[in-house]
CSV table of C-alpha atoms in Angstrom, one decimal:
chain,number,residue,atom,x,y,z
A,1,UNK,CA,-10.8,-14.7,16.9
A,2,UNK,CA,-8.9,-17.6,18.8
A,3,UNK,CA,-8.8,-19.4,15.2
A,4,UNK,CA,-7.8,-16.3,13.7
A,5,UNK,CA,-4.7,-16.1,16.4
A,6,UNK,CA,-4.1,-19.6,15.9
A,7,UNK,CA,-3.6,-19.5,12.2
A,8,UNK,CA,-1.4,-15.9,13.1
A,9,UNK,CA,1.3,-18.6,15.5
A,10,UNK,CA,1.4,-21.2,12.8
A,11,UNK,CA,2.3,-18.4,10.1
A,12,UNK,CA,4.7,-17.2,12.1
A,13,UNK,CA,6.3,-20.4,13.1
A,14,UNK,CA,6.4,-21.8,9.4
A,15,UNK,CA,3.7,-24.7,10.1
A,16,UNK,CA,1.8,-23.0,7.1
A,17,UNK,CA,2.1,-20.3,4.7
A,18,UNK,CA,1.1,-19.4,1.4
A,19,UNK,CA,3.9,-19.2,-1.5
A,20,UNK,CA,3.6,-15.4,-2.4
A,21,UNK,CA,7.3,-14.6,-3.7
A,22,UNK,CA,7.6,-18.0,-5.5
A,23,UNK,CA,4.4,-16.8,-7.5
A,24,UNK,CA,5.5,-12.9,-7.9
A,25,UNK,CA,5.0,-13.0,-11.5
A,26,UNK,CA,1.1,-13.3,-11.5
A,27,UNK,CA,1.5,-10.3,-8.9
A,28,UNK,CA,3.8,-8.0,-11.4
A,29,UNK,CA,1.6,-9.2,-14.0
A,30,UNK,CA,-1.8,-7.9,-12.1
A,31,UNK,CA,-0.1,-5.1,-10.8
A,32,UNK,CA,1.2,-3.9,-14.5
A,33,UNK,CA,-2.7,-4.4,-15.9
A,34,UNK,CA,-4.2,-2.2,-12.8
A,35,UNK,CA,-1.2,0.3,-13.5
A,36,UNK,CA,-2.0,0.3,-17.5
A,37,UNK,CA,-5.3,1.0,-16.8
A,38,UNK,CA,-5.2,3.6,-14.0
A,39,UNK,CA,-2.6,5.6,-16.6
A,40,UNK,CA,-5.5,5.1,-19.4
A,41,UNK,CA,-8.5,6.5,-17.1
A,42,UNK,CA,-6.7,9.5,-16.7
A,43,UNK,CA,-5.3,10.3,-20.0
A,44,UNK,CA,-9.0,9.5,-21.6
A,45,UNK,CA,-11.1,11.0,-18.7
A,46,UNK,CA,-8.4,13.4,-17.0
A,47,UNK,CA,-8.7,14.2,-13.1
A,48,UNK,CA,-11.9,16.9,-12.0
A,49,UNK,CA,-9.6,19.4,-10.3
A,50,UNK,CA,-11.1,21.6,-7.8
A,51,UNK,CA,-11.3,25.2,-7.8
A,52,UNK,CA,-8.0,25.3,-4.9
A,53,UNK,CA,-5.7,24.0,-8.0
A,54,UNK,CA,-7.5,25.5,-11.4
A,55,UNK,CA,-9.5,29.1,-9.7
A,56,UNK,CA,-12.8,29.8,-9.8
A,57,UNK,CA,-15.7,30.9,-7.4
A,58,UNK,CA,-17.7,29.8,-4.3
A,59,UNK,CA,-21.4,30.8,-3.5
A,60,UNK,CA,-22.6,30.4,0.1
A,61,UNK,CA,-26.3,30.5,-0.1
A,62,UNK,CA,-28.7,31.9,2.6
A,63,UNK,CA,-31.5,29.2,3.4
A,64,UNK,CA,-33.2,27.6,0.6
A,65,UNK,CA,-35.5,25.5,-0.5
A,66,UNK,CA,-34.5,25.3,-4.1
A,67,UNK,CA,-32.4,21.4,-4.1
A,68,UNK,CA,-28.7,21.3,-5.1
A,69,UNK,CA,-29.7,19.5,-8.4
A,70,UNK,CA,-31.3,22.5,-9.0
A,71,UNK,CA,-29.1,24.9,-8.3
A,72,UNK,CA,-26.6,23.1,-10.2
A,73,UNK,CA,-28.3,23.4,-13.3
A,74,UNK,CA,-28.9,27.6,-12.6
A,75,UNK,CA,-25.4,27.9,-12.3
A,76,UNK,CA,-24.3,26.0,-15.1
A,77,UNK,CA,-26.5,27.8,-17.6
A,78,UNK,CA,-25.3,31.6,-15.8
A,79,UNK,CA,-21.7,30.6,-15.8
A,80,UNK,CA,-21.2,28.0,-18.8
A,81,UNK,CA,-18.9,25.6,-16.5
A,82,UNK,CA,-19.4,23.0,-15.0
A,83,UNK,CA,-20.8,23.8,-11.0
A,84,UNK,CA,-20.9,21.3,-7.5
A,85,UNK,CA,-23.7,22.2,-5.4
A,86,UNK,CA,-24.0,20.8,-2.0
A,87,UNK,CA,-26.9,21.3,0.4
A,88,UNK,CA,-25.3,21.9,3.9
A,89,UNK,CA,-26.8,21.0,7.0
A,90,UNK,CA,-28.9,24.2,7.8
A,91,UNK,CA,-30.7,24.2,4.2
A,92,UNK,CA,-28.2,26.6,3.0
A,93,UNK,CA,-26.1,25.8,-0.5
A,94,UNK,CA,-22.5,25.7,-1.5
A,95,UNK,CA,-21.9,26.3,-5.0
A,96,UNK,CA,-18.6,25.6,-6.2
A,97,UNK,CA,-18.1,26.6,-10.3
A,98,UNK,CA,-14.5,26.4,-11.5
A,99,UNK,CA,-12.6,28.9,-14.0
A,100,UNK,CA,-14.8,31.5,-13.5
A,101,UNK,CA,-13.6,35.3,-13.1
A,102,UNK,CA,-14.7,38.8,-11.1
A,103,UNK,CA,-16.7,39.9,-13.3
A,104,UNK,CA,-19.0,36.8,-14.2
A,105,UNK,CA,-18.5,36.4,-10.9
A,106,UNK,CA,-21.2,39.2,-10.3
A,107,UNK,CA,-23.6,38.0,-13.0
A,108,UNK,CA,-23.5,34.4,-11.5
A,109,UNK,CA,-24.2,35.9,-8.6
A,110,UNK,CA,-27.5,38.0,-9.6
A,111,UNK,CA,-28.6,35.1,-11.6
A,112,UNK,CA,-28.7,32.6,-8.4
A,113,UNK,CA,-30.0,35.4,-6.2
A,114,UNK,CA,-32.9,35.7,-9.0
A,115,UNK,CA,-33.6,31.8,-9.4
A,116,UNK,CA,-32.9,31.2,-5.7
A,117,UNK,CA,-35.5,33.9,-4.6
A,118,UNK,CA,-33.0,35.4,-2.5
A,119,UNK,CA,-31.2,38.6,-2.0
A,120,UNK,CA,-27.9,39.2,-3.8
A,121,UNK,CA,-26.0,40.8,-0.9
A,122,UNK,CA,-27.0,37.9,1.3
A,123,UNK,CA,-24.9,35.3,-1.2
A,124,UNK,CA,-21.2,34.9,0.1
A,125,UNK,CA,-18.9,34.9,-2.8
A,126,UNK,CA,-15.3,33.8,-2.3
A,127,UNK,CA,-12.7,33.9,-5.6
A,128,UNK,CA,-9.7,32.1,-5.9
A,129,UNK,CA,-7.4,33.2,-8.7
A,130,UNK,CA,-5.3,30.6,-11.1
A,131,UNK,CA,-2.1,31.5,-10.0
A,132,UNK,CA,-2.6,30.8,-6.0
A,133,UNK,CA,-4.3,27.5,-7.6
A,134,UNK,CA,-1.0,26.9,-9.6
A,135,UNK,CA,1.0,27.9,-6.6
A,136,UNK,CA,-0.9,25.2,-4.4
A,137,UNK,CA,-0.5,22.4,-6.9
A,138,UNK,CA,3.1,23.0,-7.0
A,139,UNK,CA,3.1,22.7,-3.2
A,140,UNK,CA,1.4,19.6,-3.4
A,141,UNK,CA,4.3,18.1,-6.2
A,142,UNK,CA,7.2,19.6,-3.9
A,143,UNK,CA,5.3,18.3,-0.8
A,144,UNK,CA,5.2,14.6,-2.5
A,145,UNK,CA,9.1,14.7,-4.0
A,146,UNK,CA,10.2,15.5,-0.4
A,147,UNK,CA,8.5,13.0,0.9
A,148,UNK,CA,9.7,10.0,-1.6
A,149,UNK,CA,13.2,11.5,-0.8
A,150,UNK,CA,13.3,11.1,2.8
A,151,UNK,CA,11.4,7.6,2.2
A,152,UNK,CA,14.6,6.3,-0.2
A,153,UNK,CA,17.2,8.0,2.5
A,154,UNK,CA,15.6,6.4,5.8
A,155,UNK,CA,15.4,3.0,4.0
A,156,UNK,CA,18.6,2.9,2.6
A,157,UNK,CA,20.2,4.0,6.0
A,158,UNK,CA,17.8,1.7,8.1
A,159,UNK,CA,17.9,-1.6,6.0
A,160,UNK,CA,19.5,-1.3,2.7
A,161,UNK,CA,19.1,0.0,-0.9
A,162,UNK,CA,17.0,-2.7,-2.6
A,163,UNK,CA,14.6,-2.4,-0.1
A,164,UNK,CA,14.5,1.2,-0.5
A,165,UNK,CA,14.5,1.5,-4.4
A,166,UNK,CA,11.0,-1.6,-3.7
A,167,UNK,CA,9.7,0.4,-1.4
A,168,UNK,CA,9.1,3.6,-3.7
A,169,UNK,CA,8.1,1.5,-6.4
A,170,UNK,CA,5.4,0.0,-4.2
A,171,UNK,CA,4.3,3.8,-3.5
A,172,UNK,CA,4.4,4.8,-7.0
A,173,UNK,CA,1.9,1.8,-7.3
A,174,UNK,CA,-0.3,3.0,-4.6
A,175,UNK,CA,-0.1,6.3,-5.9
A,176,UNK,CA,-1.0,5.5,-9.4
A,177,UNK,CA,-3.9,2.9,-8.8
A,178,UNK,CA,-5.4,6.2,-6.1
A,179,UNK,CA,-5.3,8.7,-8.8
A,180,UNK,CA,-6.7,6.1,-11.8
A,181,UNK,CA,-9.6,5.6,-9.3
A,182,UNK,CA,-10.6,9.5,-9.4
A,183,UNK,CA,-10.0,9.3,-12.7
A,184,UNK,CA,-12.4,6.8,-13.3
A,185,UNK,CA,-15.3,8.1,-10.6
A,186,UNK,CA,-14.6,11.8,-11.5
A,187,UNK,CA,-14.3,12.8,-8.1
A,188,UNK,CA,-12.7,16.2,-7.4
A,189,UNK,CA,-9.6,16.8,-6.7
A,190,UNK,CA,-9.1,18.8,-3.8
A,191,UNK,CA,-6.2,19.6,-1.0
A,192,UNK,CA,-8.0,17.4,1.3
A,193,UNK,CA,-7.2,14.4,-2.0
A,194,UNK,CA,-3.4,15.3,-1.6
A,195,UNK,CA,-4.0,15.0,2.7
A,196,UNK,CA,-5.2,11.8,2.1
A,197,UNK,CA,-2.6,10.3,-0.6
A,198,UNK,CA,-0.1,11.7,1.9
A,199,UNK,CA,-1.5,10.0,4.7
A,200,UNK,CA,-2.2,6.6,2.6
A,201,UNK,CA,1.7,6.8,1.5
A,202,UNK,CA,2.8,7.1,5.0
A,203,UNK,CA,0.5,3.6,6.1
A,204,UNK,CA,1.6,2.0,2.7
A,205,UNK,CA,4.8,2.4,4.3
A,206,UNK,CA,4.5,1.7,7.7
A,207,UNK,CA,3.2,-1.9,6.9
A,208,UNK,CA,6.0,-2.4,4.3
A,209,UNK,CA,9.0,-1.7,7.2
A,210,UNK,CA,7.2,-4.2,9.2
A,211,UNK,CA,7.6,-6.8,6.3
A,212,UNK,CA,11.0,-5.6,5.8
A,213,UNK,CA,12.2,-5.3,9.4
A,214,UNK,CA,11.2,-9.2,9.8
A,215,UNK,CA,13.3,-10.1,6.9
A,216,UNK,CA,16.1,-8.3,8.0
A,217,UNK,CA,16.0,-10.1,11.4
A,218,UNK,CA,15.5,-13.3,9.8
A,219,UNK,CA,18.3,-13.5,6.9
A,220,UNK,CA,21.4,-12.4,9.6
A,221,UNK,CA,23.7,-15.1,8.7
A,222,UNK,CA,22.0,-16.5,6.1
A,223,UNK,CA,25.0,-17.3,3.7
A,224,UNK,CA,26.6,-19.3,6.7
A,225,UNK,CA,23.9,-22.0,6.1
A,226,UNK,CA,22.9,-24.4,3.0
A,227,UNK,CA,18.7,-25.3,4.1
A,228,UNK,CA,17.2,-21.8,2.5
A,229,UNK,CA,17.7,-19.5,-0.2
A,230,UNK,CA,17.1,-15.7,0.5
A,231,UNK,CA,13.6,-15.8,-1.6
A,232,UNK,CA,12.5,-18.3,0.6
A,233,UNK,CA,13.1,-16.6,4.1
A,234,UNK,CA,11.5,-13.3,2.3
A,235,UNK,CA,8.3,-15.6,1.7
A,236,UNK,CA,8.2,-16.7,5.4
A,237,UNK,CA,8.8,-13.0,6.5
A,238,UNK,CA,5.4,-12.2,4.5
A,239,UNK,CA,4.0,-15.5,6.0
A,240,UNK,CA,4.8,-14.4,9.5
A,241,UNK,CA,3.4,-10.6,9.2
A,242,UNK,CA,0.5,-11.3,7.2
A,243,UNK,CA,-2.0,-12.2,9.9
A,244,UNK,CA,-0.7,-8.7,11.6
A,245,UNK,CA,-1.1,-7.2,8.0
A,246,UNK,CA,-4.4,-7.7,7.5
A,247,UNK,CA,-6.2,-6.9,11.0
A,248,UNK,CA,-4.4,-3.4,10.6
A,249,UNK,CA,-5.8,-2.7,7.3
A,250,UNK,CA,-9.4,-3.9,8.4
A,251,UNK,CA,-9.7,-2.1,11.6
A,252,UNK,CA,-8.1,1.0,9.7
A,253,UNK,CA,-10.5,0.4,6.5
A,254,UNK,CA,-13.8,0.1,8.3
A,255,UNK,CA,-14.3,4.3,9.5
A,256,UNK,CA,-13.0,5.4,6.4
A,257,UNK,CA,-15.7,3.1,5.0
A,258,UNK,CA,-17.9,4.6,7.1
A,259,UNK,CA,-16.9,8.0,5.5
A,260,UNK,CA,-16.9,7.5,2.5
A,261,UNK,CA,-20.2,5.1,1.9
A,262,UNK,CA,-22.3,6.8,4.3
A,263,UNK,CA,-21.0,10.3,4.8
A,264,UNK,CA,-20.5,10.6,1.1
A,265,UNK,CA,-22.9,8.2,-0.1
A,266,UNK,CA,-26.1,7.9,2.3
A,267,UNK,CA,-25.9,10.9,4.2
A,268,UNK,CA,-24.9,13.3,0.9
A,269,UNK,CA,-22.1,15.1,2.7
A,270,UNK,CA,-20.1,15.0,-0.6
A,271,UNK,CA,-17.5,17.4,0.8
A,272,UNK,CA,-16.2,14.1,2.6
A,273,UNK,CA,-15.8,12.0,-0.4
A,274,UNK,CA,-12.3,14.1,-1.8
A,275,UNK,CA,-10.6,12.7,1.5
A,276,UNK,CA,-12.0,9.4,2.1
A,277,UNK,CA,-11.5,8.2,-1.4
A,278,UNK,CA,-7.9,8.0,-1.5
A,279,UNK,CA,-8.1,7.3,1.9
A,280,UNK,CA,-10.0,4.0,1.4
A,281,UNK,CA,-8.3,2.7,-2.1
A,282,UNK,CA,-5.2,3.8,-0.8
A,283,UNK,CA,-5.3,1.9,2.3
A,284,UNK,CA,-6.3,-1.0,0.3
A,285,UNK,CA,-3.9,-0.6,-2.3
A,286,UNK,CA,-0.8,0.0,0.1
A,287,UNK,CA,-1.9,-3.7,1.9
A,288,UNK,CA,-1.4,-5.0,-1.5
A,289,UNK,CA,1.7,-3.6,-2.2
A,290,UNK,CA,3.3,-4.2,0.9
A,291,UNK,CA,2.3,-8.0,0.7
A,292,UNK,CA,2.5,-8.6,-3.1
A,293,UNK,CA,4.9,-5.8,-4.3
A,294,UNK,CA,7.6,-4.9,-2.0
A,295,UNK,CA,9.0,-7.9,-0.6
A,296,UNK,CA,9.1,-10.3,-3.9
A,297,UNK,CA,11.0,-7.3,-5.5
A,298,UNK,CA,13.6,-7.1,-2.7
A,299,UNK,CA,13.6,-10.5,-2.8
A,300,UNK,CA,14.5,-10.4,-6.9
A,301,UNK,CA,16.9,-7.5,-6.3
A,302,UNK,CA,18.6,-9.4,-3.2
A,303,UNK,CA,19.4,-12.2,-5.9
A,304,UNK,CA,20.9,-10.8,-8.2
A,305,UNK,CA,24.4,-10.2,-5.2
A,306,UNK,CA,27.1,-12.7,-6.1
A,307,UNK,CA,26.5,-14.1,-2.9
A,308,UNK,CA,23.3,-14.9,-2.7
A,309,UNK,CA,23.5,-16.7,-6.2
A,310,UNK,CA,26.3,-18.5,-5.2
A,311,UNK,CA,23.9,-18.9,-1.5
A,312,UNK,CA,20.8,-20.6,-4.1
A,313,UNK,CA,23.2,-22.6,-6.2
A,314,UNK,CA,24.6,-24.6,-2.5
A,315,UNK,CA,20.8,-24.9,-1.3
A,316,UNK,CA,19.5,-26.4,-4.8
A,317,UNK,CA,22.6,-28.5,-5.2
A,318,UNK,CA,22.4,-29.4,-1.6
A,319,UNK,CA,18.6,-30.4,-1.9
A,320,UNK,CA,19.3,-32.6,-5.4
A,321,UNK,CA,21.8,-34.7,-3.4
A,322,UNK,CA,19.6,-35.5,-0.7
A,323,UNK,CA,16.6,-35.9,-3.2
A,324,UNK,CA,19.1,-38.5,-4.7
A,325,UNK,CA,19.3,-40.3,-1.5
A,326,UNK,CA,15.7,-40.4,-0.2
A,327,UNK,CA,16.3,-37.6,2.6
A,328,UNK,CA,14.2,-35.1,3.8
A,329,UNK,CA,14.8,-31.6,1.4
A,330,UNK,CA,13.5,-29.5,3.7
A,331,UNK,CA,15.5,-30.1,6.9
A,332,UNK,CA,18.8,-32.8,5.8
A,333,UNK,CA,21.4,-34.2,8.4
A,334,UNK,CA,23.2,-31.6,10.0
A,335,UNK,CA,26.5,-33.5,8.7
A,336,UNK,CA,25.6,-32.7,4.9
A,337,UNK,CA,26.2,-28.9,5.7
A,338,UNK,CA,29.5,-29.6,7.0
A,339,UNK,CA,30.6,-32.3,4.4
A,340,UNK,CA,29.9,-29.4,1.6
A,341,UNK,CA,31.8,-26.7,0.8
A,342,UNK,CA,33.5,-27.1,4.6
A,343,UNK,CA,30.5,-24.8,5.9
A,344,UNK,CA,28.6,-25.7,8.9
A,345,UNK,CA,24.9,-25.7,8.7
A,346,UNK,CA,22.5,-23.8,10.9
A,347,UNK,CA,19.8,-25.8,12.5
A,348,UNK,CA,18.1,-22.3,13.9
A,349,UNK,CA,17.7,-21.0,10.7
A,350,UNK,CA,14.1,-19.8,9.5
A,351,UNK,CA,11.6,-22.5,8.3
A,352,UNK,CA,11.0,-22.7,4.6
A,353,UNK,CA,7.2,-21.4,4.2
A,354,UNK,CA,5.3,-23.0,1.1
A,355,UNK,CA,3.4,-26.2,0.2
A,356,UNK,CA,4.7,-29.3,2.5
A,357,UNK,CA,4.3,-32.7,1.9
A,358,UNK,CA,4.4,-33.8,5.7
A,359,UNK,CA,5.2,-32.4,8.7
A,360,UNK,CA,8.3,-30.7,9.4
A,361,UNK,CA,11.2,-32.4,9.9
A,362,UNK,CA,13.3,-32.0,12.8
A,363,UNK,CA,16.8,-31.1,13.5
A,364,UNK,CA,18.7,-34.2,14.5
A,365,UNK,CA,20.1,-33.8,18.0
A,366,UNK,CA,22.9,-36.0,19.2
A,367,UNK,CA,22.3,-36.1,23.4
A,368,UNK,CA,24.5,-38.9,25.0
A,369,UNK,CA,26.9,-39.6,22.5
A,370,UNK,CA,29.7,-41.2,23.3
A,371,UNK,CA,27.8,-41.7,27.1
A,372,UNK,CA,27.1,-44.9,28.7
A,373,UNK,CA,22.5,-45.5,28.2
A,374,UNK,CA,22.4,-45.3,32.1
A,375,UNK,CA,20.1,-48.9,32.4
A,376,UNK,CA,21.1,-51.3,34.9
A,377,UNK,CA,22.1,-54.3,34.5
């Protein structure tokens, strides 16, 4: 852990760092594939909607012996759809069996009662019509919209409107690579599903404001100095919040783990696996985005201002001329800034975070210029 903190100081300071924005385009390029194929899974496969958004019926069981694979296959051949059965934990059943109406509602039901060896009156039947589906799934897609509003207005407000437009393109990623997943594992898609993805959005977020509250901090004042382009002080932002980054999407990954592997998976409470799904390659997926996604495209839309192009062309001119003289590139004299363009350079100015060469060069300080050494003679 002390290592681990260590390493967190020395990304934070500069000493080390990883070059994530100078190598974006193997990101967008990843990113675009997983996207491709998430859209691909659920055009071929489709998304296994629950009963709350397409109708259908629910059978509450007295206590059985008869297993859920079982009753799965009973209900299947009585109602010609496709059923869920899930044992709960007093040996009673849930059957769950989409598009189904009232009145083969009633034959479904003597037919389990029948198989089950049980009486009909004592099977719970709940029905849920298409339209109340259609009228939840419609509140889920207004609920969502809302959201990805207020997300673009607080951003845009708070920081600016690059970062706001990157930031709903990195939940539209998270979003995309959640849903692909169900469609790919054919999990069902339940209110609890839209819970989570709401919930996952709202973490995806929170770790991207972090990333984006650094970098606001750290470019104040950047065109007033000549050492560091904006895509470099967006790298060290990423550099300095990583450590941060990845403890809080470890500590927050490992219960719904715990969920959805064992709940779901060991334990068979599959009634656990709609939420903790999305929870878990959401959670995942928002970490990426945040680190990978959000900032290199605020860093590409920050370029493109006048300013800041005028900002890279100073730096990279500035950097030839002291290449051209055998002087450091990361850190040159202090009186190169204010020979060029008449603009003073700022020796507090963020570190630039990528491969070194050496160690970092220092500014130059001038103490007892002009001033007599103090030896004796």
């Amino acid at each position: 852990m002390s290592k681990l903190g260590n390493l967190g100081a020395r990304l934070y300071r500069g000493d080390v760092g990883y070059d994530f924005v100078g190598k974006r385009k193997i990101w967008y390029g990843i990113s675009i594939l997983i996207t491709i194929t998430a859209f691909v899974a659920v055009m071929v496969r489709g998304l296994h909607m629950g009963i709350e958004f397409e109708g259908g019926a629910v059978f509450n069981t007295p206590k059985t012996s008869v297993s859920a694979a079982t009753a799965e296959e009973i209900a299947e051949e009585a109602s010609g759809h496709q059923a869920i059965a899930q044992r709960l934990g007093n040996d009673t059943l849930r059957i769950q069996i989409s598009g189904v109406d009232t009145d083969k509602s009633d034959h479904i039901k003597s037919k389990l009662a029948k198989e089950l060896d049980v009486k009909a009156d004592d099977i719970n039947a709940d029905l849920v019509g298409p339209s109340w589906g259609d009228q939840i799934a419609n509140k889920a897609w207004q609920g969502l919209a809302i959201f990805m509003i207020l997300v673009v207005i607080y951003l845009a407000i708070a920081f600016e409107w690059r970062m706001a437009v990157a930031a709903l393109i990195a939940l539209i990623h998270d979003i995309t690579i959640t849903v692909g997943v169900y469609a790919l594992v054919g999990f069902e898609v339940t209110p609890g599903t839209v819970i989570g993805l709401l919930t996952i959005l709202g973490y995806s977020l929170y770790d991207t404001v972090v990333v984006f509250d650094s970098l606001k901090e750290q470019s104040k004042d950047l065109t007033k100095q000549t050492r560091f382009t904006y895509s470099e002080v967006a790298n060290r932002s990423i550099n300095s919040t990583l450590v941060r980054s990845i403890n809080t999407t470890v500590v927050a990954l490992l219960p719904v783990a715990g969920l959805l592997f064992i709940g779901g998976g060991f334990l068979g409470a599959g009634m656990l696996n709609d939420i903790s799904l999305s929870l878990f390659v959401g959670l995942a997926a928002g970490a990426y985005s945040s680190i990978f996604i959000a900032t290199p495209l605020v860093a590409d839309l920050k370029e493109t201002d006048p300013q800041m192009k005028a900002l890279k062309k100073r730096v990279l001119a500035k950097r030839r001329a002291a290449a051209a003289k055998g002087e450091s590139e990361e850190a040159p004299a202090r009186d190169a800034d204010a020979t060029e363009d008449g603009e003073d350079g700022d020796d507090t100015a963020p570190a630039v975070v990528g491969p070194r060469s050496g160690p970092r060069a220092q500014p130059v300080r001038n103490r007892g210029r002009g001033r007599p050494s103090g030896k004796r003679r």
